[in-house]
Each structure stands twice: as C-alpha cells, then as structure tokens.
mmCIF file of C-alpha atoms in Angstrom:
data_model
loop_
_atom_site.group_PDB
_atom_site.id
_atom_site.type_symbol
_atom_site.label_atom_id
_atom_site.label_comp_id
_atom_site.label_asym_id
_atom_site.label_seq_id
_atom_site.Cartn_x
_atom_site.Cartn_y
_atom_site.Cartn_z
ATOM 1 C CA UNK R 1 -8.659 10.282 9.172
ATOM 2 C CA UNK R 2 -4.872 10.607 9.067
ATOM 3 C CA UNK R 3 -2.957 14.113 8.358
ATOM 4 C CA UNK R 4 -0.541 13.664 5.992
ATOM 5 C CA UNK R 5 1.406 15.806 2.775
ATOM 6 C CA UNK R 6 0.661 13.809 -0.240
ATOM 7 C CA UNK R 7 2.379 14.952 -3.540
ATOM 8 C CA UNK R 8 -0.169 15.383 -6.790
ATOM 9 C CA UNK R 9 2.175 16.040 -9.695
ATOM 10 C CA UNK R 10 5.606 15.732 -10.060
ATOM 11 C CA UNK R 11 6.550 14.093 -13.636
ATOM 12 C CA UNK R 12 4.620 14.829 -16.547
ATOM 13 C CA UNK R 13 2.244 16.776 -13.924
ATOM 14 C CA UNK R 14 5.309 18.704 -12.265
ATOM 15 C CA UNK R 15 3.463 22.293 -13.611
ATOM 16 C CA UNK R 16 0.581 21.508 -11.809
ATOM 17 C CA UNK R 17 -1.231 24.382 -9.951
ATOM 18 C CA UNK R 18 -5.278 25.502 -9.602
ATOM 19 C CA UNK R 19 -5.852 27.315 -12.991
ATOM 20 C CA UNK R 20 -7.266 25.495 -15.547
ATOM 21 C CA UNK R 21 -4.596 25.522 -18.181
ATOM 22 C CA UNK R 22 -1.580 22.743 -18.865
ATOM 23 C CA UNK R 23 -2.041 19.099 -18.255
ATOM 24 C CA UNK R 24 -1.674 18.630 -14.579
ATOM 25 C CA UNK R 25 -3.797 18.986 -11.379
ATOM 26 C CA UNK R 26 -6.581 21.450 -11.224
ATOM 27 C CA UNK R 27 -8.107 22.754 -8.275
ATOM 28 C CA UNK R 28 -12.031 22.247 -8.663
ATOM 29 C CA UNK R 29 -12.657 26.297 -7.372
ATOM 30 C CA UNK R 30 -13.680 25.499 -4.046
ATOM 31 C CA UNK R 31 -9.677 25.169 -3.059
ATOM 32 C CA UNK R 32 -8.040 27.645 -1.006
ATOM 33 C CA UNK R 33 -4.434 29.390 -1.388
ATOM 34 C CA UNK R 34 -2.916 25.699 -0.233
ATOM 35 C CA UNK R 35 -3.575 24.441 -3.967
ATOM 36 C CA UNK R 36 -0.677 26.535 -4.339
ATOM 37 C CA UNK R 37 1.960 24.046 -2.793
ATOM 38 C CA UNK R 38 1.168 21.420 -5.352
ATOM 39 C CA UNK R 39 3.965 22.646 -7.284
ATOM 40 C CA UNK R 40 7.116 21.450 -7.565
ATOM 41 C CA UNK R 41 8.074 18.923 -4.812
ATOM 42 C CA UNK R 42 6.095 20.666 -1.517
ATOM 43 C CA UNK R 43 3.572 18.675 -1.076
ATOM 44 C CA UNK R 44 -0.576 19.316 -0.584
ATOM 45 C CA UNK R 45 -1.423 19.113 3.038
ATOM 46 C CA UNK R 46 -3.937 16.121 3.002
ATOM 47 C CA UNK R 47 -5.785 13.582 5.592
ATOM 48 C CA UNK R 48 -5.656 10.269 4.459
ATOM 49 C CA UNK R 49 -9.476 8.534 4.810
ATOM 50 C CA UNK R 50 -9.007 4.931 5.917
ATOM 51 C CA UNK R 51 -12.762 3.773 7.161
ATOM 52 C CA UNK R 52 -16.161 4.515 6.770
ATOM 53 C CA UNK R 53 -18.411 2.124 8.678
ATOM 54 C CA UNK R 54 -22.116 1.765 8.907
ATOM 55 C CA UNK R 55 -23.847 -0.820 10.616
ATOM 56 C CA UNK R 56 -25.451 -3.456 8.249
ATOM 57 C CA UNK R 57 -28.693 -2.491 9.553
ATOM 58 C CA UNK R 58 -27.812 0.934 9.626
ATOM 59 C CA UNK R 59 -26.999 0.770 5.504
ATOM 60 C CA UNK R 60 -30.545 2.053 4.254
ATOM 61 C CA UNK R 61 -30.696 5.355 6.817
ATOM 62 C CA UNK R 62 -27.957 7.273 4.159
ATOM 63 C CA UNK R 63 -25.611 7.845 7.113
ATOM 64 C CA UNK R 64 -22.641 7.583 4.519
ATOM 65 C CA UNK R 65 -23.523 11.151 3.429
ATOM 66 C CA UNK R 66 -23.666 12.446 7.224
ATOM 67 C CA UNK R 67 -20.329 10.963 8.155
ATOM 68 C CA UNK R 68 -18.613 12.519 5.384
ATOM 69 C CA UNK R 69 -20.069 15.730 5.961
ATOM 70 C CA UNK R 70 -19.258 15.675 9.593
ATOM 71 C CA UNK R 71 -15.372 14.210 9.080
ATOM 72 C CA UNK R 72 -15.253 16.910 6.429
ATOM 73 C CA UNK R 73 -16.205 19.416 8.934
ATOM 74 C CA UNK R 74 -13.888 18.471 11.447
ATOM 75 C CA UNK R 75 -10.829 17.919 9.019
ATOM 76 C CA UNK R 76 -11.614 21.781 7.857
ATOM 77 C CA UNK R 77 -11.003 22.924 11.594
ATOM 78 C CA UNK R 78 -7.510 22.115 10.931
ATOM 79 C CA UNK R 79 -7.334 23.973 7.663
ATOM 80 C CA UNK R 80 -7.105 20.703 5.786
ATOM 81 C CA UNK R 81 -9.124 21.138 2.776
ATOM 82 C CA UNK R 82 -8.439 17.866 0.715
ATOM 83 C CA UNK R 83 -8.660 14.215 0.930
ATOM 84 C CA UNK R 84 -7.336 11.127 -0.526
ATOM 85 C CA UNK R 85 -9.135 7.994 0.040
ATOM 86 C CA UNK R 86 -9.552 4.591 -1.808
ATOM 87 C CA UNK R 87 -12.282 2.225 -2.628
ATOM 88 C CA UNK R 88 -13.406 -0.605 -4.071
ATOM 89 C CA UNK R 89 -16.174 1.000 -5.847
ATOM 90 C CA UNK R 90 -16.448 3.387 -8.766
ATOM 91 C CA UNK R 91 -17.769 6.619 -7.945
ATOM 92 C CA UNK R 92 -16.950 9.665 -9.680
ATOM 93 C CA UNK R 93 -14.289 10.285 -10.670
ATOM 94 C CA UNK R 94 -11.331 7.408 -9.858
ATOM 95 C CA UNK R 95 -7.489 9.199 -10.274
ATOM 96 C CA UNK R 96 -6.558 5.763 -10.759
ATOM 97 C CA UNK R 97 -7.265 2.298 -10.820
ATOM 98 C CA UNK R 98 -5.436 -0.332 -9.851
ATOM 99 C CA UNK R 99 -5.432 -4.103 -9.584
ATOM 100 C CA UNK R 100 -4.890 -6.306 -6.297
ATOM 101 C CA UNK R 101 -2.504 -9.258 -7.429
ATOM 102 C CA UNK R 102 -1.896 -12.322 -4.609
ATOM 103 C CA UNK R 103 1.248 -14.887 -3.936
ATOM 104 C CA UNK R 104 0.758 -18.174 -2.344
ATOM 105 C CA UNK R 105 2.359 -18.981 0.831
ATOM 106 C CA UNK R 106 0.617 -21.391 1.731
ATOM 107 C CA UNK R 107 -1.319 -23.165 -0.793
ATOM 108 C CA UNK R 108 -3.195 -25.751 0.962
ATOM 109 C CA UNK R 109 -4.229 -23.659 3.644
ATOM 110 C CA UNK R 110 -5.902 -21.654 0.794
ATOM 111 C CA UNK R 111 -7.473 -23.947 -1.251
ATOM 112 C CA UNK R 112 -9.362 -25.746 2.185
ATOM 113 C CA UNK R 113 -10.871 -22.396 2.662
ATOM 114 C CA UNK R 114 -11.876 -21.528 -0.490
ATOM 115 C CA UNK R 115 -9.740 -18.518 -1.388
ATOM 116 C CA UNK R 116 -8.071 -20.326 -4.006
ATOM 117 C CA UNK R 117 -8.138 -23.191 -6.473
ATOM 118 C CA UNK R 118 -6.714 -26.000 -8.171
ATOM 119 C CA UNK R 119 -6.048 -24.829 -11.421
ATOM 120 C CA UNK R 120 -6.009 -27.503 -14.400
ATOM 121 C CA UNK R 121 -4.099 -30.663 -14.429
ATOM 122 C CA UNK R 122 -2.941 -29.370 -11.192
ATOM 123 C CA UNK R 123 -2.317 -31.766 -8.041
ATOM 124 C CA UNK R 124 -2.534 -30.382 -4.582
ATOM 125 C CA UNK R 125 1.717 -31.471 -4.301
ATOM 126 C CA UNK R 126 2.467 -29.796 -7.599
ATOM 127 C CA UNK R 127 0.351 -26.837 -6.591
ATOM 128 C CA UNK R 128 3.070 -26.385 -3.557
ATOM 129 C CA UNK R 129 5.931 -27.296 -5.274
ATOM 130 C CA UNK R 130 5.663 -24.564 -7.664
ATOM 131 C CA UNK R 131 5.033 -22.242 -4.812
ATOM 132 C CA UNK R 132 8.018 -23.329 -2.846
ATOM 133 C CA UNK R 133 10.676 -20.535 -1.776
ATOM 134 C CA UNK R 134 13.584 -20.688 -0.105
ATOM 135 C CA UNK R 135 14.838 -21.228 3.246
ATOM 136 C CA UNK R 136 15.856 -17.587 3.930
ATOM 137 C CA UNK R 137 16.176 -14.780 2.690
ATOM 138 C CA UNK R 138 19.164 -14.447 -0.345
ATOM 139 C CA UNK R 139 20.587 -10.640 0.069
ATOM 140 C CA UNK R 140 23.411 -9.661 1.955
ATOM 141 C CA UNK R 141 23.266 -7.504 4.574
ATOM 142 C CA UNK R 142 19.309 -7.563 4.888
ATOM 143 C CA UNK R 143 17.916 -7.191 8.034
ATOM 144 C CA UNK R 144 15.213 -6.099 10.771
ATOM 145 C CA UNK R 145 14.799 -2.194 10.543
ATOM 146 C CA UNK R 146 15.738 -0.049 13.820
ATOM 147 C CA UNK R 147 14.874 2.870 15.316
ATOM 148 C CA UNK R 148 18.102 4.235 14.467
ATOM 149 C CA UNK R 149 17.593 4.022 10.741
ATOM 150 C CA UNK R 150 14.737 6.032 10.704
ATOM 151 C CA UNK R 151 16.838 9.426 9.497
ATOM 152 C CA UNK R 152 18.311 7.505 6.544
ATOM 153 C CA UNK R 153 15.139 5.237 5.922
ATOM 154 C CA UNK R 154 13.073 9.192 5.711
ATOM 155 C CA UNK R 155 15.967 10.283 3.294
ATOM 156 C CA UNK R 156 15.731 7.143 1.251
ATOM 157 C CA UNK R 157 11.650 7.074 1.094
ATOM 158 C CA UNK R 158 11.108 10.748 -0.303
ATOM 159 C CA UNK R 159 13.564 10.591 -2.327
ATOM 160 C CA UNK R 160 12.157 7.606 -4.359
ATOM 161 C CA UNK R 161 8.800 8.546 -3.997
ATOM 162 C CA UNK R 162 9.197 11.896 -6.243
ATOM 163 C CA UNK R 163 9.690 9.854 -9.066
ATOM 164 C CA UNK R 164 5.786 8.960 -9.029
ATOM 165 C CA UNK R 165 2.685 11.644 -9.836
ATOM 166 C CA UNK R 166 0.450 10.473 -6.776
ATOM 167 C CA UNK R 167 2.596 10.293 -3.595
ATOM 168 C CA UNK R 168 3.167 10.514 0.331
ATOM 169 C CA UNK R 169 5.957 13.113 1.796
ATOM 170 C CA UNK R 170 6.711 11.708 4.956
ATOM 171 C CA UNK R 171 8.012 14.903 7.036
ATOM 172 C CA UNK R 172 9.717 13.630 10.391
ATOM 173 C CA UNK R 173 11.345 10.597 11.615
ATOM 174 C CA UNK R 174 8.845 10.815 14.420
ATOM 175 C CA UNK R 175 6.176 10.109 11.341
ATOM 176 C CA UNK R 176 8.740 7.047 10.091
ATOM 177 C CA UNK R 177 9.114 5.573 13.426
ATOM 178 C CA UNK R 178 5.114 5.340 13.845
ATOM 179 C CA UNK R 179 4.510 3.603 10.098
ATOM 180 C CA UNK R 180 7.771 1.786 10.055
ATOM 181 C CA UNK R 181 9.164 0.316 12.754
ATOM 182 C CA UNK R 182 8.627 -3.163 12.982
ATOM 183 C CA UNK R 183 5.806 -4.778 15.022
ATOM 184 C CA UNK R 184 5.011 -8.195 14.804
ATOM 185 C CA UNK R 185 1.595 -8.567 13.595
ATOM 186 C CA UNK R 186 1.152 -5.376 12.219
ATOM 187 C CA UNK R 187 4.077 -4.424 10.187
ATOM 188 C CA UNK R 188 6.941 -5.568 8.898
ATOM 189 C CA UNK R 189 10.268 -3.654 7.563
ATOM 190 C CA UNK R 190 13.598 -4.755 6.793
ATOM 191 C CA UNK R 191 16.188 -2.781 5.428
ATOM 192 C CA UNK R 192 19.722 -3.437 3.175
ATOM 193 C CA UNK R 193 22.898 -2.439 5.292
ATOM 194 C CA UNK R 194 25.990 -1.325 2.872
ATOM 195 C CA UNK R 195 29.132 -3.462 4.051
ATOM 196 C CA UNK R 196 31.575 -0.180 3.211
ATOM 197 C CA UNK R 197 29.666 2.155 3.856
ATOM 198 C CA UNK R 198 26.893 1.226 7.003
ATOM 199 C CA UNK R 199 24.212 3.155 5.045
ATOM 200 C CA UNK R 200 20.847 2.174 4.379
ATOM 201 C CA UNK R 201 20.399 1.308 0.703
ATOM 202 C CA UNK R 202 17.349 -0.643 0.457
ATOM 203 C CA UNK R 203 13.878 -0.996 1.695
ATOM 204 C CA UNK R 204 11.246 -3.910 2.001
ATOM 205 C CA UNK R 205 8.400 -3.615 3.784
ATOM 206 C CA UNK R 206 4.879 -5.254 4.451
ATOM 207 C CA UNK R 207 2.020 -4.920 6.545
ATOM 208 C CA UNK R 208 -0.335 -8.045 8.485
ATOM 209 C CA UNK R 209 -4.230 -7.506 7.664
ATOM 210 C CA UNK R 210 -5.902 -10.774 8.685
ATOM 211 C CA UNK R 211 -9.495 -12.386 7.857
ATOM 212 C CA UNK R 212 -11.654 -14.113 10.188
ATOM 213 C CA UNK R 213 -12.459 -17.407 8.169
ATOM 214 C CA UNK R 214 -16.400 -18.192 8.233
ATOM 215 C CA UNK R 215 -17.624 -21.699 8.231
ATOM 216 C CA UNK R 216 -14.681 -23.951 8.069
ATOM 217 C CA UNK R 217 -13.708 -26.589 10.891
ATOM 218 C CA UNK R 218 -9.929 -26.249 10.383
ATOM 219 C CA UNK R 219 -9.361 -22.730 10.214
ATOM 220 C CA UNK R 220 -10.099 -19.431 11.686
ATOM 221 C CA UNK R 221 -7.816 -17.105 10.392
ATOM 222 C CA UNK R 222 -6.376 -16.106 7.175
ATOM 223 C CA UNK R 223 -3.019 -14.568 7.838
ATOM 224 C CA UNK R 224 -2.552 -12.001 4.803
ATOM 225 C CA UNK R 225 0.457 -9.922 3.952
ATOM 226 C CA UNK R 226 0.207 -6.606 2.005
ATOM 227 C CA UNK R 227 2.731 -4.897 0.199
ATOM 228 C CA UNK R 228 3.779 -1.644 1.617
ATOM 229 C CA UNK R 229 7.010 0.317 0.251
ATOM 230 C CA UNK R 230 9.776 -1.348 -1.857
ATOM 231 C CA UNK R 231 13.256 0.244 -2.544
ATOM 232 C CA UNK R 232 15.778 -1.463 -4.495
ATOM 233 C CA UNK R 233 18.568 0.428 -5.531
ATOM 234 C CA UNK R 234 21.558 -2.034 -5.109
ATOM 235 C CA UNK R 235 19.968 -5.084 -5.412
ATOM 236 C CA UNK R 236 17.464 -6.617 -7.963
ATOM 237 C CA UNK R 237 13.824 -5.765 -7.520
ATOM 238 C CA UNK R 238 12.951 -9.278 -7.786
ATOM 239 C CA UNK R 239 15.818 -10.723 -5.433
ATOM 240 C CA UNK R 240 14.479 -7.943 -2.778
ATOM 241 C CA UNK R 241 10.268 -9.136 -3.393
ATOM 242 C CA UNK R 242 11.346 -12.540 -3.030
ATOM 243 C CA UNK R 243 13.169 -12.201 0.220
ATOM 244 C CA UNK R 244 9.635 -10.336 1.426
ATOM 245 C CA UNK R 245 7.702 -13.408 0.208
ATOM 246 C CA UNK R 246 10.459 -15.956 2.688
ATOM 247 C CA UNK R 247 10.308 -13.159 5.239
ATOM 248 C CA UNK R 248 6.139 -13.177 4.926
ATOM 249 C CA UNK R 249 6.108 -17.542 4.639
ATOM 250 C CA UNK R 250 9.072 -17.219 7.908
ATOM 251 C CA UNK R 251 6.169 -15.494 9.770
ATOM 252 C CA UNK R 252 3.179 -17.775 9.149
ATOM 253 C CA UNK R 253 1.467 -15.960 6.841
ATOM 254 C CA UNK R 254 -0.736 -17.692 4.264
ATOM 255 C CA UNK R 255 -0.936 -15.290 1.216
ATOM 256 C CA UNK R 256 0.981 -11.999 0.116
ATOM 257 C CA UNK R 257 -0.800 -9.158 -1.453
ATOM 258 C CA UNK R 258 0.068 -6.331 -3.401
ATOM 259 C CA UNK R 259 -1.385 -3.674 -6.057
ATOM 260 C CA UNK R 260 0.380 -2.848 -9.431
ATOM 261 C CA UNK R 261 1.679 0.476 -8.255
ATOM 262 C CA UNK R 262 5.134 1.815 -7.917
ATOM 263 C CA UNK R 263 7.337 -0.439 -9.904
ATOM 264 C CA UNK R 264 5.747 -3.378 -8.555
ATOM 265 C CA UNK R 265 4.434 -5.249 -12.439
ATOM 266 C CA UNK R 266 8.006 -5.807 -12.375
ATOM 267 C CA UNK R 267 8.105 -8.639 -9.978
ATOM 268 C CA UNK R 268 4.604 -9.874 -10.189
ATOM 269 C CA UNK R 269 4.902 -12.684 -13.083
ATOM 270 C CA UNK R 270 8.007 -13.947 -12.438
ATOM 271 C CA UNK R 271 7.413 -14.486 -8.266
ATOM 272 C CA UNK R 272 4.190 -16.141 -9.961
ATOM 273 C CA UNK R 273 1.735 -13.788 -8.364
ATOM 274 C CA UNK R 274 -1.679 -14.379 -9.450
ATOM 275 C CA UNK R 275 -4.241 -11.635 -10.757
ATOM 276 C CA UNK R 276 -6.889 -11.129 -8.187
ATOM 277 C CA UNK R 277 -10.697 -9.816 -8.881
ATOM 278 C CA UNK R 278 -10.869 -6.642 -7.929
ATOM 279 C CA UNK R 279 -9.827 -3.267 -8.593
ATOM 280 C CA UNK R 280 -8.943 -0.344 -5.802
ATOM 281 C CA UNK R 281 -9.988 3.090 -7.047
ATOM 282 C CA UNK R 282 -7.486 5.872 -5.872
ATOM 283 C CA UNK R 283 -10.145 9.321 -5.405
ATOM 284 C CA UNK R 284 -8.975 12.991 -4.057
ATOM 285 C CA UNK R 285 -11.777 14.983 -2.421
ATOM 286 C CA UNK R 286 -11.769 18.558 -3.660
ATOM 287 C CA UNK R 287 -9.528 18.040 -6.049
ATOM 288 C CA UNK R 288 -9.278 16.664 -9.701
ATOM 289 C CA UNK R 289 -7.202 15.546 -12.185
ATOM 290 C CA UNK R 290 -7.667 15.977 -15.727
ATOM 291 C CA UNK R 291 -5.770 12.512 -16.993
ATOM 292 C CA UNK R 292 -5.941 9.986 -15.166
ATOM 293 C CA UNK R 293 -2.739 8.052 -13.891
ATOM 294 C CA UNK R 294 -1.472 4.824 -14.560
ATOM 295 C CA UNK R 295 -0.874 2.546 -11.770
ATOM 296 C CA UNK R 296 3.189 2.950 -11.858
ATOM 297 C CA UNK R 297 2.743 6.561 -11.636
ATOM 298 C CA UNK R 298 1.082 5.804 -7.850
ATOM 299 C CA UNK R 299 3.283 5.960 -5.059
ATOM 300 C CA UNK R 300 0.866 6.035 -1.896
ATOM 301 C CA UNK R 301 -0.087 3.318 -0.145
ATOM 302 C CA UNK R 302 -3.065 3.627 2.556
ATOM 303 C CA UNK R 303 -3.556 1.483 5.714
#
C-alpha cells in the first residue's frame, strides 16, 4: 500500500462532498470528517493498493478476505480511511473502466512468442515496415529529466491533472523525485526545455514492467513499456507520444502499453496502437460514486 492524496471530483463532480444530494461523490456513511476535503481541489488522503498475492495453492483457503482485512487495519492506524485500487476483474462496483491498447516495437520479436499476430494479407516485412519509427526523437529541446526539474515538473503535473474527475495530487518534490526521476529499467521521464525561457513545458513519461516468456527457445523476456503521465502543452500530443514510442524502441523494448485515460484516445489510432483484450477496472474502497466516469475523465495511474 502506498499513501497518497488522490482527487475524486473536480469537473462536473467539483460539488462533491458526503451527503447524498447533487451528482458527485458520496461518502458510503462509514467515512469520517476527511470526506470533507473532497471538495474543491484538496485532495482525499488515500493509499494506493498495488498487490494482493496468494499462493496458487494457497487460492482455495479465502486468504484474499484476510489480507484485506488486515491491510485495512493497518492503513486505519494512520487515519487513512479510503482506498483506490485497480483490477482486472469486475467486482462491485468499477468507478471506471478502461481499455489497455498496445504499440509494436518490435514486431517479430512478438509474433515468435505469441503475443501478437499476422494480421491478413500481412507479410512478416510489411508487418515491420508499417511499424517503423524514426531514428530519434523529433521535438526540440526534449530531453532526460533531472533532479533539478522536479519543482517545475510538481507545478506542471497538478496543474494538468485538475482538469480530470479521478486524480493523484502529488504534494512534495521529495514525492516527484521518488516516481520520476529516471532509472533505467524502471522508469523513464523526459521533459521539453523552453529555448527563451529554460522552463519546463512538457512531460513524457513511461515505466519498464517486463514478462518472463514461458516455453520459447529464443526468448526469455518480454521488455514492455507502460504509459505513465503525458503533458503536451507546446507541442502536439502526437509529436510528444511518438518521441516516447523512439525513446521506448531506443531502449530495447519490445511493445508499448497504455490505457485510454487522460487524453490519451487522441494518439492511439494514428501511432497505430492496437486494441488489446482486456479491461482495468478503477474501484475506491469506502467510497462511491454515483456516475460512473469515462476513461478521459481518469487521471491516476497506479504502479
């Protein structure tokens, strides 16, 4: 479990609070005063749930239930009374649902193993021609972010981020330097450098989350790139997402993933991602939602 302040509302939802009236958020009566800070742009003091693991042979003893109780317990120590989690499962009740799309990087890599296919009239060579990108990356003043940005990168992030109804406040540099700051292998963030002005006006950023590959002679590894934040506000969308994809290909990795959240359906077709088969249900814990949201009004993204 990860602390963190996520945002519900904001928007349509921006009245949001625990009664039951209007058309945001709703506590579910088992919320305490912190409901309260829903409003407006403050934030709802959250922990972020990123595993639950059970052994296979484990999976029949209903130890599911006893985790969650007990990380429940724990996170309530801290006086932490929600959640936000994800999963590829419905279980009641999903505040959104949204779909995994994937890019080629490297196409025969993916069709030996099985994760994709030759589509129709399709040759292996025209297959990677059509997935070829460029050299390098196209936009000017693009480069590796460092610790030094970290004040403006902050500014930049929660200031785009209030535009959606389901998002993260990141509260200290300290907390950008941890997510951000890139690491080879585990997360990767470049940032647009004004020529006039030095500031940081642009964000791309993507994290590694590699597969063991079962049963094939050639290959071991599947080297997989997910989307993490995007920020474009001087340069296309698409230029920026395209860069990402050289930047991902650059650094040997063989597919790049992303949801349709944020404003990223805008890129998707034309970058000739692919719709993938399966679906990521956004859930809060202890709290609900009366409408659900559409992917673009999502602006969290959990590791």
């Amino acid at each position: 479990a990860v602390p963190a302040k996520i945002r519900v509302g904001g928007g349509t939802h921006s009245s949001a609070t625990t009664s039951s009236g209007g058309d945001g958020v709703e506590g579910d009566g088992s919320t305490t005063s912190e409901g309260g800070s829903a409003k407006g742009k403050e934030g709802l003091p959250m922990v972020e749930i990123n595993f639950l693991c059970v052994h296979k042979k484990l999976r029949t003893k209903r130890l599911a239930p006893v985790l969650i109780r007990e990380i429940t317990r724990r996170v309530n120590l801290f006086d932490i009374w929600q959640a936000s989690y994800t999963a590829g499962v419905i279980i009641p009740t999903p505040v959104a649902t949204c779909r995994y799309f994937h890019r080629s990087l490297n196409p025969k890599k993916l069709i030996e193993v099985g994760f994709s296919k030759l589509g129709k009239r399709m040759t292996l060579s025209r297959t990677i021609k059509l997935h070829k990108l460029p050299a390098s990356p196209s936009t000017k003043g693009l480069r590796k972010m460092k610790k030094e940005d970290a004040p403006q990168v902050l500014a930049l992030l929660n200031a785009y981020l209030s535009r959606f109804d389901l998002a993260c406040l990141f509260q200290s540099v300290d907390e950008i330097e941890h997510w951000f700051l890139p690491r080879d292998d585990v997360i990767y963030t470049y940032v647009v450098e004004s020529e006039q002005s030095g500031k940081i006006t642009d964000l791309m950023s993507f994290y590694s989350l590699p597969s063991t590959i079962i049963g094939n002679e050639h290959h071991k590894e599947l080297r997989a790139a997910f989307s993490y934040y995007n920020i474009a506000n001087t340069v296309d969308l698409k230029s920026l997402m395209e860069d990402a994809l050289v930047v991902a290909q650059l650094n040997k990795f063989d597919v790049f993933n992303a949801l349709d959240i944020m404003q990223n359906a805008q890129f998707m077709r034309d970058l000739k991602f692919g719709i993938g088969d399966g679906h990521l249900q956004y859930y809060l814990y202890n709290w609900k939602i009366k409408k659900a949201l559409a992917p673009s009004q999502v602006g969290l993204v959990l590791l």
